[in-house]
C-alpha positions as a printed Julia matrix, in Angstrom:
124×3 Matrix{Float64}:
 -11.7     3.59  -5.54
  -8.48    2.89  -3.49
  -6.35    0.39  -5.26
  -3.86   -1.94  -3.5
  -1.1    -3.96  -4.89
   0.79   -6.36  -2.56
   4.4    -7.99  -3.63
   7.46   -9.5   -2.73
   5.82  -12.94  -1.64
   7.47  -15.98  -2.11
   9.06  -19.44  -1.25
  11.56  -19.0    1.89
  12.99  -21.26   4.54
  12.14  -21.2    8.04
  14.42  -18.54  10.0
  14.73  -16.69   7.34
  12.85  -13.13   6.39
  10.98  -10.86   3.81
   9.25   -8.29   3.31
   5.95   -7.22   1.49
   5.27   -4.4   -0.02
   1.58   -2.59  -0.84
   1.71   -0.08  -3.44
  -1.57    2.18  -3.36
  -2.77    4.04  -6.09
  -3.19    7.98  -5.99
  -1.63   10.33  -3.53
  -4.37   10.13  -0.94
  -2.81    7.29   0.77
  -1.75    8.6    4.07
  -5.38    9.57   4.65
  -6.06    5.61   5.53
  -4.63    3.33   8.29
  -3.3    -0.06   6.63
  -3.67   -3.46   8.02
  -2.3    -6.54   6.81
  -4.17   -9.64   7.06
  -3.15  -13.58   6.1
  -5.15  -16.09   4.91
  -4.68  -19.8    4.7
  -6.61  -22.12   2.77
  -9.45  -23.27   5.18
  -8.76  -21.04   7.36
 -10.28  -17.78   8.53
  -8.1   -14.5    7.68
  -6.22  -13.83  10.25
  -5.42  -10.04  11.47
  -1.32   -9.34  11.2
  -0.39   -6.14  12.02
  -1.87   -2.77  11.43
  -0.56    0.69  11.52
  -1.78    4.34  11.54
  -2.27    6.67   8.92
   0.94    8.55   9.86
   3.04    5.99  10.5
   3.48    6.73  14.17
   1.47    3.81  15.7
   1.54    0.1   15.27
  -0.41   -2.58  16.51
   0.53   -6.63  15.75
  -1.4    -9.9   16.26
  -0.07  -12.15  18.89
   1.48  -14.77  16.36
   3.76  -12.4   15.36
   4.4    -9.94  17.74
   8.01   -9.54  17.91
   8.85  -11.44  14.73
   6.72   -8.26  12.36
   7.22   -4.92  11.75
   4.87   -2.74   9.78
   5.95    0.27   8.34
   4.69    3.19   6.03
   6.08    5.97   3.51
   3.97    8.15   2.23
   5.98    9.71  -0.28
   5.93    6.12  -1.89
   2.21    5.76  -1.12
   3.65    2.38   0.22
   3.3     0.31   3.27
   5.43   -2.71   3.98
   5.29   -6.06   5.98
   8.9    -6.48   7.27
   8.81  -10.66   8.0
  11.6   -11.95  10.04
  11.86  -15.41  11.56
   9.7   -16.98   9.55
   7.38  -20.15  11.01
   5.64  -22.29   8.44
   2.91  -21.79  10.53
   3.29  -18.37   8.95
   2.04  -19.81   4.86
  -0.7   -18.28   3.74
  -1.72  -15.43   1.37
  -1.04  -12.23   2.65
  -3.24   -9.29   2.04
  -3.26   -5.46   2.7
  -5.97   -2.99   3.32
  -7.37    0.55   4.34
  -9.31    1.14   7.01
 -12.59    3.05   6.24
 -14.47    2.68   9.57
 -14.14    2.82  13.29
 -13.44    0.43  15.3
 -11.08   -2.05  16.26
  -7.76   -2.6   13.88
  -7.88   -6.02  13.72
 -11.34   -6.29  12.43
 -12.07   -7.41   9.3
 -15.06   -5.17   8.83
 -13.01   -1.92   9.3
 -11.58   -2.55   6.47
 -12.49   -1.14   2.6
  -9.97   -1.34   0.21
  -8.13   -4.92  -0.12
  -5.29   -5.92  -2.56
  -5.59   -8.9   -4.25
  -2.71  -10.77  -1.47
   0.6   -12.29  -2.3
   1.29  -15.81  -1.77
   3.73  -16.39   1.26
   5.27  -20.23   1.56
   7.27  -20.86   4.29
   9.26  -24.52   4.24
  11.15  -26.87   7.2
């Protein structure tokens, strides 16, 4: 079993930026594509970016195309969420995973392995 730790969530002001990491356990990590997905409460999740297992294609949601960037290293078995100008619009609990199946990258069901999310909070 894949294991996925997200981090680097937290309280920040509109405008401003983070980033979020995913630490993955083991050294088989670059054998999955990652996607990052958001969830707010009462709300469906909500696909954010995804990016392939070598690093060398990316693929963003239309709420934050422009505004992401998703990025891998292998070496670190680590993919990251790079968040600038931040929308409150953009609170919710952010959540990483690897792709086991076919299909389309922002589908939910392509998806095996999830972390357990980290709480972003963006205020006016």
């Amino acid at each position: 079993q894949v294991q996925l730790v997200e981090s680097g969530g937290g309280l920040v002001q509109a405008g401003g930026s983070l980033r979020l990491s995913c630490a993955a356990s083991g050294r088989t990590f670059s054998t999955y594509g990652m996607g990052w997905f958001r969830q707010a409460p009462g709300k469906e999740r909500e696909f954010v970016g995804a990016i392939a297992r070598s690093g060398g294609s990316t693929y963003y949601g239309d709420s934050v195309k422009g505004r992401f960037t998703i990025s891998r290293d292998s070496a670190k078995n680590t993919v990251y969420l790079q968040m600038n100008s931040l929308k409150p619009e953009d609170t919710a609990r952010y959540y990483c995973a690897a792709r086991t199946l076919s299909g389309l990258a922002g589908t939910v069901g392509a998806y095996g392995y999830w972390g357990q999310g980290t709480q972003v909070t963006v205020s006016s």
